[in-house]
Amino acid sequence: MPDSVTSDYFRLLNEIGIIGQLSRTLLEARLPPGFVTAQFSVLNHLVRVGDGRTPLAIARAFQVPKNSMTHSLTVLERAGLIEMRKNPQDGRSKLVFITDAGRTFRADAIDAMAPDIARIAAAFPRDVVARLLPDLERLRKVLDADRDAPE
Amino acid sequence: MPDSVTSDYFRLLNEIGIIGQLSRTLLEARLPPGFVTAQFSVLNHLVRVGDGRTPLAIARAFQVPKNSMTHSLTVLERAGLIEMRKNPQDGRSKLVFITDAGRTFRADAIDAMAPDIARIAAAFPRDVVARLLPDLERLRKVLDADRDAPE
DNA sequence: GCTCCATGGTTCGATATGGAACCAAGATAG
DNA sequence: CTATCTTGGTTCCATATCGAACCATGGAGC
């Protein structure tokens, strides 16, 4: 494979990393003090794909170590944004449920970002967003599948 | 602005965040143990845009607090990958230079990722990459410009 | 010159993240 | 049924990240 191809993929991931960093900063500026993106993302995940999942399943979805997820969930539970229940099917594991407070927290954060989104939308047309979304979803799925069958 | 528009932008940033996380994990698996993406990114930045910049300028380029950059640079200097010199123009600041060892470190890391890139390339065609790059660059520039003139 | 403010970096303390070791509960083999 | 292996989570420790306070130099106003 020629170098130029490698470097195109490399640049792609690089750009995505920078944009991720910039938007993370944007989001954290709108979250209540003391909360970070990782915690919001868990709530968002629970709403989007449904709750009642095990901590390990969530950790895998984010590709983070399970101990990191333990920590995030502890913070969220202390804040009353999620509930951890025993898994009746398996004595080892727990199930994670989002609370009403958690749903409100997520909705508020999204609302709080509206002005930021509006500024971005003014400079970055919606049709470009529409064009990007399917390709990026596909890339995410490729990376997701890749880690399951590595090397 | 209708909700659906906001949610498209929101989903875009969300996808980008996830891809960023997955590719960060990929990169870190290839770095020598103990090194982290942030440190590699600084070296990459110095090669791409040129060295001899101040720590603050680099911190701004990554949109990270200056104390975080102080830490990253300390690690890189201890490892002999960069050099910090006094700025002859300004007694307050320093200038950051990448060493030969630093250039080698960066090149090795990129080489080490080649097999990962190859697997991704097999499932994600190059022309899609080519299509994504200009749009993403534009989005990054929009976000970059936005933080300079916020609110 | 002197005062006041702005800028560039570091330090401190508190939280986040991740690797490794650990423990408990399920699964499997005999 | 026991021995062993695997799986789900937590704990421990080391490093990373970041807000706030701090210090030193530079620059502006007078």
mmCIF file of C-alpha atoms (C1' of nucleotides) in Angstrom:
data_model
loop_
_atom_site.group_PDB
_atom_site.id
_atom_site.type_symbol
_atom_site.label_atom_id
_atom_site.label_comp_id
_atom_site.label_asym_id
_atom_site.label_seq_id
_atom_site.Cartn_x
_atom_site.Cartn_y
_atom_site.Cartn_z
ATOM 1 C CA MET A 1 0.000 0.000 0.000
ATOM 2 C CA PRO A 2 1.475 3.348 -1.030
ATOM 3 C CA ASP A 3 2.365 5.826 1.679
ATOM 4 C CA SER A 4 -0.021 8.448 0.391
ATOM 5 C CA VAL A 5 -2.981 6.184 1.065
ATOM 6 C CA THR A 6 -1.870 5.484 4.621
ATOM 7 C CA SER A 7 -1.396 9.167 5.175
ATOM 8 C CA ASP A 8 -4.899 9.962 3.929
ATOM 9 C CA TYR A 9 -6.437 7.605 6.476
ATOM 10 C CA PHE A 10 -4.092 8.949 9.066
ATOM 11 C CA ARG A 11 -5.109 12.508 8.333
ATOM 12 C CA LEU A 12 -8.757 11.508 8.462
ATOM 13 C CA LEU A 13 -8.414 10.075 11.961
ATOM 14 C CA ASN A 14 -6.333 13.071 12.952
ATOM 15 C CA GLU A 15 -8.993 15.561 11.842
ATOM 16 C CA ILE A 16 -11.661 13.555 13.611
ATOM 17 C CA GLY A 17 -9.602 13.520 16.785
ATOM 18 C CA ILE A 18 -9.222 17.304 16.731
ATOM 19 C CA ILE A 19 -12.912 17.891 16.072
ATOM 20 C CA GLY A 20 -13.747 15.482 18.866
ATOM 21 C CA GLN A 21 -11.538 17.419 21.239
ATOM 22 C CA LEU A 22 -13.042 20.770 20.244
ATOM 23 C CA SER A 23 -16.623 19.568 20.574
ATOM 24 C CA ARG A 24 -15.876 17.870 23.891
ATOM 25 C CA THR A 25 -14.671 21.222 25.209
ATOM 26 C CA LEU A 26 -17.833 22.835 23.877
ATOM 27 C CA LEU A 27 -20.063 20.302 25.617
ATOM 28 C CA GLU A 28 -18.233 20.409 28.933
ATOM 29 C CA ALA A 29 -18.637 24.169 29.044
ATOM 30 C CA ARG A 30 -22.402 23.577 29.083
ATOM 31 C CA LEU A 31 -22.548 20.751 31.612
ATOM 32 C CA PRO A 32 -23.041 21.506 35.298
ATOM 33 C CA PRO A 33 -19.617 22.005 36.905
ATOM 34 C CA GLY A 34 -17.987 18.755 37.911
ATOM 35 C CA PHE A 35 -19.476 16.669 35.118
ATOM 36 C CA VAL A 36 -17.494 15.515 32.146
ATOM 37 C CA THR A 37 -18.304 14.300 28.673
ATOM 38 C CA ALA A 38 -17.852 10.638 29.594
ATOM 39 C CA GLN A 39 -20.693 10.846 32.089
ATOM 40 C CA PHE A 40 -23.016 12.639 29.709
ATOM 41 C CA SER A 41 -22.202 10.125 26.992
ATOM 42 C CA VAL A 42 -23.318 7.251 29.187
ATOM 43 C CA LEU A 43 -26.676 8.916 29.796
ATOM 44 C CA ASN A 44 -26.992 9.648 26.107
ATOM 45 C CA HIS A 45 -26.197 6.042 25.288
ATOM 46 C CA LEU A 46 -28.816 4.750 27.723
ATOM 47 C CA VAL A 47 -31.470 6.920 26.101
ATOM 48 C CA ARG A 48 -30.442 6.131 22.562
ATOM 49 C CA VAL A 49 -29.996 2.371 22.741
ATOM 50 C CA GLY A 50 -32.144 1.705 25.808
ATOM 51 C CA ASP A 51 -31.293 1.046 29.436
ATOM 52 C CA GLY A 52 -31.245 -2.166 31.466
ATOM 53 C CA ARG A 53 -27.795 -3.109 30.159
ATOM 54 C CA THR A 54 -24.854 -4.376 32.118
ATOM 55 C CA PRO A 55 -21.887 -2.141 32.955
ATOM 56 C CA LEU A 56 -19.630 -4.363 30.900
ATOM 57 C CA ALA A 57 -21.824 -4.038 27.818
ATOM 58 C CA ILE A 58 -21.694 -0.267 28.152
ATOM 59 C CA ALA A 59 -17.934 -0.309 28.629
ATOM 60 C CA ARG A 60 -17.580 -2.320 25.447
ATOM 61 C CA ALA A 61 -19.857 0.033 23.541
ATOM 62 C CA PHE A 62 -17.508 2.887 24.374
ATOM 63 C CA GLN A 63 -14.374 0.818 24.047
ATOM 64 C CA VAL A 64 -13.194 1.874 27.506
ATOM 65 C CA PRO A 65 -11.792 -0.408 30.235
ATOM 66 C CA LYS A 66 -14.394 -1.787 32.591
ATOM 67 C CA ASN A 67 -12.846 -0.134 35.614
ATOM 68 C CA SER A 68 -13.250 3.258 33.948
ATOM 69 C CA MET A 69 -16.914 2.477 33.442
ATOM 70 C CA THR A 70 -17.259 1.422 37.078
ATOM 71 C CA HIS A 71 -16.033 4.866 37.994
ATOM 72 C CA SER A 72 -18.361 6.749 35.636
ATOM 73 C CA LEU A 73 -21.353 4.748 36.823
ATOM 74 C CA THR A 74 -20.467 5.379 40.460
ATOM 75 C CA VAL A 75 -20.458 9.118 39.809
ATOM 76 C CA LEU A 76 -23.762 8.964 37.947
ATOM 77 C CA GLU A 77 -25.382 6.867 40.659
ATOM 78 C CA ARG A 78 -24.197 9.165 43.447
ATOM 79 C CA ALA A 79 -25.755 12.028 41.495
ATOM 80 C CA GLY A 80 -29.026 10.082 41.222
ATOM 81 C CA LEU A 81 -28.923 10.064 37.406
ATOM 82 C CA ILE A 82 -28.887 6.276 37.078
ATOM 83 C CA GLU A 83 -29.894 3.279 39.176
ATOM 84 C CA MET A 84 -27.973 0.028 39.500
ATOM 85 C CA ARG A 85 -30.056 -3.085 40.119
ATOM 86 C CA LYS A 86 -29.062 -6.692 40.566
ATOM 87 C CA ASN A 87 -29.394 -8.820 37.475
ATOM 88 C CA PRO A 88 -31.936 -11.533 38.265
ATOM 89 C CA GLN A 89 -30.511 -13.666 35.445
ATOM 90 C CA ASP A 90 -26.905 -13.550 36.612
ATOM 91 C CA GLY A 91 -25.699 -13.084 40.160
ATOM 92 C CA ARG A 92 -22.390 -11.608 39.016
ATOM 93 C CA SER A 93 -23.682 -8.663 37.098
ATOM 94 C CA LYS A 94 -25.834 -5.601 37.501
ATOM 95 C CA LEU A 95 -28.200 -3.719 35.249
ATOM 96 C CA VAL A 96 -28.074 0.008 34.662
ATOM 97 C CA PHE A 97 -31.235 2.093 34.455
ATOM 98 C CA ILE A 98 -31.505 5.797 33.789
ATOM 99 C CA THR A 99 -33.683 7.747 36.219
ATOM 100 C CA ASP A 100 -36.065 10.575 35.425
ATOM 101 C CA ALA A 101 -33.455 12.957 36.807
ATOM 102 C CA GLY A 102 -30.980 11.401 34.385
ATOM 103 C CA ARG A 103 -33.276 11.960 31.420
ATOM 104 C CA THR A 104 -33.799 15.541 32.477
ATOM 105 C CA PHE A 105 -30.069 16.053 32.891
ATOM 106 C CA ARG A 106 -29.442 14.816 29.366
ATOM 107 C CA ALA A 107 -32.246 16.886 27.849
ATOM 108 C CA ASP A 108 -31.042 20.004 29.646
ATOM 109 C CA ALA A 109 -27.492 19.513 28.431
ATOM 110 C CA ILE A 110 -28.688 19.142 24.868
ATOM 111 C CA ASP A 111 -30.828 22.251 25.182
ATOM 112 C CA ALA A 112 -27.918 24.168 26.677
ATOM 113 C CA MET A 113 -25.866 23.378 23.601
ATOM 114 C CA ALA A 114 -28.447 24.809 21.242
ATOM 115 C CA PRO A 115 -26.762 28.229 20.975
ATOM 116 C CA ASP A 116 -23.435 26.575 20.189
ATOM 117 C CA ILE A 117 -25.073 24.430 17.553
ATOM 118 C CA ALA A 118 -26.736 27.498 16.109
ATOM 119 C CA ARG A 119 -23.396 29.280 15.701
ATOM 120 C CA ILE A 120 -21.877 26.240 14.053
ATOM 121 C CA ALA A 121 -24.889 25.799 11.803
ATOM 122 C CA ALA A 122 -24.466 29.366 10.598
ATOM 123 C CA ALA A 123 -20.998 28.556 9.267
ATOM 124 C CA PHE A 124 -21.404 24.910 8.357
ATOM 125 C CA PRO A 125 -24.404 24.142 6.161
ATOM 126 C CA ARG A 126 -26.850 21.465 7.024
ATOM 127 C CA ASP A 127 -26.556 19.660 3.722
ATOM 128 C CA VAL A 128 -22.879 19.052 4.438
ATOM 129 C CA VAL A 129 -23.895 17.507 7.743
ATOM 130 C CA ALA A 130 -26.371 15.304 5.939
ATOM 131 C CA ARG A 131 -23.656 14.280 3.518
ATOM 132 C CA LEU A 132 -21.186 13.470 6.284
ATOM 133 C CA LEU A 133 -23.436 11.470 8.590
ATOM 134 C CA PRO A 134 -23.845 8.248 6.607
ATOM 135 C CA ASP A 135 -20.141 8.016 5.798
ATOM 136 C CA LEU A 136 -19.143 8.585 9.407
ATOM 137 C CA GLU A 137 -21.658 6.053 10.643
ATOM 138 C CA ARG A 138 -20.161 3.579 8.284
ATOM 139 C CA LEU A 139 -16.651 4.363 9.495
ATOM 140 C CA ARG A 140 -17.726 3.912 13.085
ATOM 141 C CA LYS A 141 -19.221 0.550 12.292
ATOM 142 C CA VAL A 142 -16.034 -0.533 10.547
ATOM 143 C CA LEU A 143 -13.965 0.427 13.602
ATOM 144 C CA ASP A 144 -16.458 -1.232 15.902
ATOM 145 C CA ALA A 145 -16.317 -4.465 13.957
ATOM 146 C CA ASP A 146 -12.538 -4.269 13.691
ATOM 147 C CA ARG A 147 -11.876 -4.305 17.390
ATOM 148 C CA ASP A 148 -13.960 -7.432 17.814
ATOM 149 C CA ALA A 149 -11.739 -9.357 15.431
ATOM 150 C CA PRO A 150 -8.323 -7.743 15.854
ATOM 151 C CA GLU A 151 -4.853 -8.635 14.556
ATOM 152 C CA MET B 1 -34.377 26.397 14.359
ATOM 153 C CA PRO B 2 -36.279 23.097 14.279
ATOM 154 C CA ASP B 3 -35.257 20.361 16.658
ATOM 155 C CA SER B 4 -34.403 17.956 13.887
ATOM 156 C CA VAL B 5 -31.664 20.261 12.654
ATOM 157 C CA THR B 6 -30.121 20.557 16.091
ATOM 158 C CA SER B 7 -30.250 16.825 16.476
ATOM 159 C CA ASP B 8 -28.467 16.271 13.159
ATOM 160 C CA TYR B 9 -25.552 18.420 14.276
ATOM 161 C CA PHE B 10 -25.655 16.740 17.620
ATOM 162 C CA ARG B 11 -25.503 13.324 16.059
ATOM 163 C CA LEU B 12 -22.634 14.436 13.860
ATOM 164 C CA LEU B 13 -20.540 15.498 16.828
ATOM 165 C CA ASN B 14 -21.547 12.351 18.655
ATOM 166 C CA GLU B 15 -20.376 10.081 15.840
ATOM 167 C CA ILE B 16 -17.141 12.007 15.595
ATOM 168 C CA GLY B 17 -16.588 11.648 19.326
ATOM 169 C CA ILE B 18 -17.037 7.887 19.178
ATOM 170 C CA ILE B 19 -14.735 7.497 16.188
ATOM 171 C CA GLY B 20 -12.182 9.665 17.963
ATOM 172 C CA GLN B 21 -12.348 7.422 20.997
ATOM 173 C CA LEU B 22 -11.983 4.239 18.955
ATOM 174 C CA SER B 23 -9.036 5.547 16.958
ATOM 175 C CA ARG B 24 -7.354 6.867 20.089
ATOM 176 C CA THR B 25 -7.510 3.366 21.537
ATOM 177 C CA LEU B 26 -6.063 2.026 18.300
ATOM 178 C CA LEU B 27 -3.151 4.465 18.382
ATOM 179 C CA GLU B 28 -2.347 3.965 22.045
ATOM 180 C CA ALA B 29 -2.095 0.231 21.517
ATOM 181 C CA ARG B 30 0.793 0.960 19.119
ATOM 182 C CA LEU B 31 2.654 3.526 21.188
ATOM 183 C CA PRO B 32 5.435 2.438 23.544
ATOM 184 C CA PRO B 33 3.885 1.647 26.939
ATOM 185 C CA GLY B 34 3.399 4.712 29.077
ATOM 186 C CA PHE B 35 2.823 7.098 26.198
ATOM 187 C CA VAL B 36 -0.536 8.501 25.457
ATOM 188 C CA THR B 37 -2.230 10.047 22.426
ATOM 189 C CA ALA B 38 -1.867 13.595 23.726
ATOM 190 C CA GLN B 39 1.902 13.265 23.715
ATOM 191 C CA PHE B 40 2.025 11.789 20.256
ATOM 192 C CA SER B 41 -0.280 14.519 18.988
ATOM 193 C CA VAL B 42 2.099 17.214 20.165
ATOM 194 C CA LEU B 43 4.984 15.629 18.269
ATOM 195 C CA ASN B 44 2.769 15.250 15.224
ATOM 196 C CA HIS B 45 1.761 18.891 15.470
ATOM 197 C CA LEU B 46 5.377 20.060 15.714
ATOM 198 C CA VAL B 47 6.244 18.136 12.552
ATOM 199 C CA ARG B 48 3.171 19.225 10.634
ATOM 200 C CA VAL B 49 3.102 22.938 11.410
ATOM 201 C CA GLY B 50 6.756 23.395 12.365
ATOM 202 C CA ASP B 51 8.502 23.669 15.714
ATOM 203 C CA GLY B 52 9.925 26.662 17.587
ATOM 204 C CA ARG B 53 6.472 27.580 18.931
ATOM 205 C CA THR B 54 5.563 28.551 22.466
ATOM 206 C CA PRO B 55 3.783 26.135 24.827
ATOM 207 C CA LEU B 56 0.805 28.465 24.951
ATOM 208 C CA ALA B 57 0.457 28.513 21.180
ATOM 209 C CA ILE B 58 0.449 24.725 21.156
ATOM 210 C CA ALA B 59 -2.084 24.560 23.981
ATOM 211 C CA ARG B 60 -4.362 26.856 22.006
ATOM 212 C CA ALA B 61 -3.964 24.791 18.858
ATOM 213 C CA PHE B 62 -5.294 21.781 20.758
ATOM 214 C CA GLN B 63 -7.821 23.749 22.760
ATOM 215 C CA VAL B 64 -6.475 22.355 26.031
ATOM 216 C CA PRO B 65 -5.666 24.301 29.215
ATOM 217 C CA LYS B 66 -2.111 25.571 29.386
ATOM 218 C CA ASN B 67 -1.336 23.576 32.525
ATOM 219 C CA SER B 68 -2.252 20.378 30.690
ATOM 220 C CA MET B 69 0.218 21.339 27.989
ATOM 221 C CA THR B 70 2.888 22.055 30.599
ATOM 222 C CA HIS B 71 2.448 18.488 31.757
ATOM 223 C CA SER B 72 2.597 16.927 28.291
ATOM 224 C CA LEU B 73 5.696 18.911 27.416
ATOM 225 C CA THR B 74 7.392 17.907 30.659
ATOM 226 C CA VAL B 75 6.838 14.255 29.828
ATOM 227 C CA LEU B 76 8.107 14.699 26.276
ATOM 228 C CA GLU B 77 11.177 16.593 27.437
ATOM 229 C CA ARG B 78 12.048 14.003 30.080
ATOM 230 C CA ALA B 79 11.846 11.383 27.337
ATOM 231 C CA GLY B 80 14.193 13.470 25.163
ATOM 232 C CA LEU B 81 11.622 13.857 22.395
ATOM 233 C CA ILE B 82 11.515 17.656 22.532
ATOM 234 C CA GLU B 83 13.746 20.481 23.724
ATOM 235 C CA MET B 84 12.603 23.598 25.536
ATOM 236 C CA ARG B 85 14.686 26.735 24.928
ATOM 237 C CA LYS B 86 14.368 30.228 26.275
ATOM 238 C CA ASN B 87 12.637 32.650 23.943
ATOM 239 C CA PRO B 88 15.172 35.391 23.140
ATOM 240 C CA GLN B 89 12.322 37.721 22.166
ATOM 241 C CA ASP B 90 10.324 37.346 25.388
ATOM 242 C CA GLY B 91 11.704 36.525 28.820
ATOM 243 C CA ARG B 92 8.405 35.031 29.939
ATOM 244 C CA SER B 93 8.065 32.340 27.370
ATOM 245 C CA LYS B 94 9.869 29.324 25.989
ATOM 246 C CA LEU B 95 10.125 27.755 22.578
ATOM 247 C CA VAL B 96 9.516 24.087 21.860
ATOM 248 C CA PHE B 97 11.702 22.153 19.435
ATOM 249 C CA ILE B 98 11.342 18.547 18.401
ATOM 250 C CA THR B 99 14.516 16.443 18.608
ATOM 251 C CA ASP B 100 15.700 13.791 16.178
ATOM 252 C CA ALA B 101 14.551 11.206 18.692
ATOM 253 C CA GLY B 102 11.140 12.894 18.651
ATOM 254 C CA ARG B 103 10.916 12.702 14.876
ATOM 255 C CA THR B 104 11.887 9.056 14.982
ATOM 256 C CA PHE B 105 9.317 8.364 17.682
ATOM 257 C CA ARG B 106 6.573 9.912 15.569
ATOM 258 C CA ALA B 107 7.623 8.105 12.396
ATOM 259 C CA ASP B 108 7.800 4.781 14.230
ATOM 260 C CA ALA B 109 4.340 5.250 15.679
ATOM 261 C CA ILE B 110 2.904 6.009 12.267
ATOM 262 C CA ASP B 111 4.617 2.966 10.802
ATOM 263 C CA ALA B 112 3.327 0.815 13.640
ATOM 264 C CA MET B 113 -0.210 1.824 12.759
ATOM 265 C CA ALA B 114 0.140 0.722 9.152
ATOM 266 C CA PRO B 115 -1.423 -2.715 9.742
ATOM 267 C CA ASP B 116 -4.393 -1.114 11.498
ATOM 268 C CA ILE B 117 -4.837 1.328 8.664
ATOM 269 C CA ALA B 118 -4.634 -1.516 6.196
ATOM 270 C CA ARG B 119 -7.477 -3.375 7.919
ATOM 271 C CA ILE B 120 -9.603 -0.257 7.968
ATOM 272 C CA ALA B 121 -8.811 0.505 4.344
ATOM 273 C CA ALA B 122 -10.035 -2.944 3.404
ATOM 274 C CA ALA B 123 -13.486 -2.145 4.758
ATOM 275 C CA PHE B 124 -13.658 1.577 4.167
ATOM 276 C CA PRO B 125 -12.839 2.659 0.626
ATOM 277 C CA ARG B 126 -10.342 5.339 -0.083
ATOM 278 C CA ASP B 127 -12.659 7.452 -2.179
ATOM 279 C CA VAL B 128 -14.932 7.842 0.832
ATOM 280 C CA VAL B 129 -11.936 9.096 2.771
ATOM 281 C CA ALA B 130 -11.192 11.557 0.007
ATOM 282 C CA ARG B 131 -14.787 12.709 0.088
ATOM 283 C CA LEU B 132 -14.788 13.170 3.860
ATOM 284 C CA LEU B 133 -11.509 15.002 4.273
ATOM 285 C CA PRO B 134 -12.391 18.426 2.831
ATOM 286 C CA ASP B 135 -15.701 18.591 4.700
ATOM 287 C CA LEU B 136 -14.105 17.631 7.991
ATOM 288 C CA GLU B 137 -11.298 20.124 7.511
ATOM 289 C CA ARG B 138 -13.892 22.761 6.983
ATOM 290 C CA LEU B 139 -15.762 21.739 10.111
ATOM 291 C CA ARG B 140 -12.567 21.866 12.138
ATOM 292 C CA LYS B 141 -11.845 25.355 10.877
ATOM 293 C CA VAL B 142 -15.343 26.476 11.773
ATOM 294 C CA LEU B 143 -14.931 25.160 15.308
ATOM 295 C CA ASP B 144 -11.462 26.672 15.538
ATOM 296 C CA ALA B 145 -12.743 30.069 14.499
ATOM 297 C CA ASP B 146 -15.766 29.781 16.761
ATOM 298 C CA ARG B 147 -13.839 29.428 19.976
ATOM 299 C CA ASP B 148 -11.865 32.580 19.212
ATOM 300 C CA ALA B 149 -15.067 34.626 19.081
ATOM 301 C CA PRO B 150 -17.379 32.853 21.488
ATOM 302 C CA GLU B 151 -20.814 33.755 22.902
ATOM 303 C "C1'" DG C 1 10.487 56.421 36.630
ATOM 304 C "C1'" DC C 2 6.177 54.051 38.890
ATOM 305 C "C1'" DT C 3 1.591 51.792 38.900
ATOM 306 C "C1'" DC C 4 -1.539 48.790 36.976
ATOM 307 C "C1'" DC C 5 -2.903 45.346 34.004
ATOM 308 C "C1'" DA C 6 -1.985 41.542 30.626
ATOM 309 C "C1'" DT C 7 0.525 37.522 29.304
ATOM 310 C "C1'" DG C 8 3.293 33.005 29.727
ATOM 311 C "C1'" DG C 9 4.223 29.282 32.763
ATOM 312 C "C1'" DT C 10 4.258 26.543 36.842
ATOM 313 C "C1'" DT C 11 2.282 24.635 41.113
ATOM 314 C "C1'" DC C 12 -1.436 22.597 43.849
ATOM 315 C "C1'" DG C 13 -5.297 19.903 44.729
ATOM 316 C "C1'" DA C 14 -9.138 17.263 43.039
ATOM 317 C "C1'" DT C 15 -11.103 14.260 39.646
ATOM 318 C "C1'" DA C 16 -10.631 11.023 35.556
ATOM 319 C "C1'" DT C 17 -8.564 7.255 33.310
ATOM 320 C "C1'" DG C 18 -6.402 2.817 32.771
ATOM 321 C "C1'" DG C 19 -3.418 -1.484 33.811
ATOM 322 C "C1'" DA C 20 -3.041 -5.251 37.023
ATOM 323 C "C1'" DA C 21 -4.484 -7.872 40.706
ATOM 324 C "C1'" DC C 22 -8.343 -9.436 43.113
ATOM 325 C "C1'" DC C 23 -12.943 -11.621 44.401
ATOM 326 C "C1'" DA C 24 -17.359 -13.702 43.644
ATOM 327 C "C1'" DA C 25 -20.566 -16.146 40.727
ATOM 328 C "C1'" DG C 26 -21.401 -18.907 36.624
ATOM 329 C "C1'" DA C 27 -19.914 -22.651 33.338
ATOM 330 C "C1'" DT C 28 -17.490 -26.890 32.117
ATOM 331 C "C1'" DA C 29 -15.065 -31.352 32.704
ATOM 332 C "C1'" DG C 30 -14.328 -35.372 35.019
ATOM 333 C "C1'" DC D 1 -19.849 -32.934 43.461
ATOM 334 C "C1'" DT D 2 -15.349 -30.978 43.000
ATOM 335 C "C1'" DA D 3 -11.710 -28.751 40.333
ATOM 336 C "C1'" DT D 4 -10.852 -25.581 37.011
ATOM 337 C "C1'" DC D 5 -11.761 -21.980 33.887
ATOM 338 C "C1'" DT D 6 -14.306 -17.935 32.499
ATOM 339 C "C1'" DT D 7 -16.874 -13.811 33.245
ATOM 340 C "C1'" DG D 8 -18.543 -9.403 35.657
ATOM 341 C "C1'" DG D 9 -17.110 -6.019 38.877
ATOM 342 C "C1'" DT D 10 -14.351 -3.689 42.168
ATOM 343 C "C1'" DT D 11 -10.045 -2.150 44.326
ATOM 344 C "C1'" DC D 12 -5.337 -0.369 44.171
ATOM 345 C "C1'" DC D 13 -2.014 2.407 42.269
ATOM 346 C "C1'" DA D 14 0.059 5.367 38.851
ATOM 347 C "C1'" DT D 15 -0.627 8.785 35.408
ATOM 348 C "C1'" DA D 16 -3.481 12.370 32.936
ATOM 349 C "C1'" DT D 17 -6.383 16.267 32.952
ATOM 350 C "C1'" DC D 18 -8.072 20.568 34.490
ATOM 351 C "C1'" DG D 19 -9.621 24.702 37.463
ATOM 352 C "C1'" DA D 20 -7.675 28.018 40.491
ATOM 353 C "C1'" DA D 21 -4.109 30.350 42.570
ATOM 354 C "C1'" DC D 22 0.466 31.874 42.014
ATOM 355 C "C1'" DC D 23 4.848 34.121 40.191
ATOM 356 C "C1'" DA D 24 7.563 36.523 36.855
ATOM 357 C "C1'" DT D 25 8.075 39.337 32.780
ATOM 358 C "C1'" DG D 26 6.221 42.618 29.568
ATOM 359 C "C1'" DG D 27 3.541 46.585 28.210
ATOM 360 C "C1'" DA D 28 0.474 50.822 28.792
ATOM 361 C "C1'" DG D 29 -0.685 55.070 30.984
ATOM 362 C "C1'" DC D 30 0.880 58.754 33.455
#
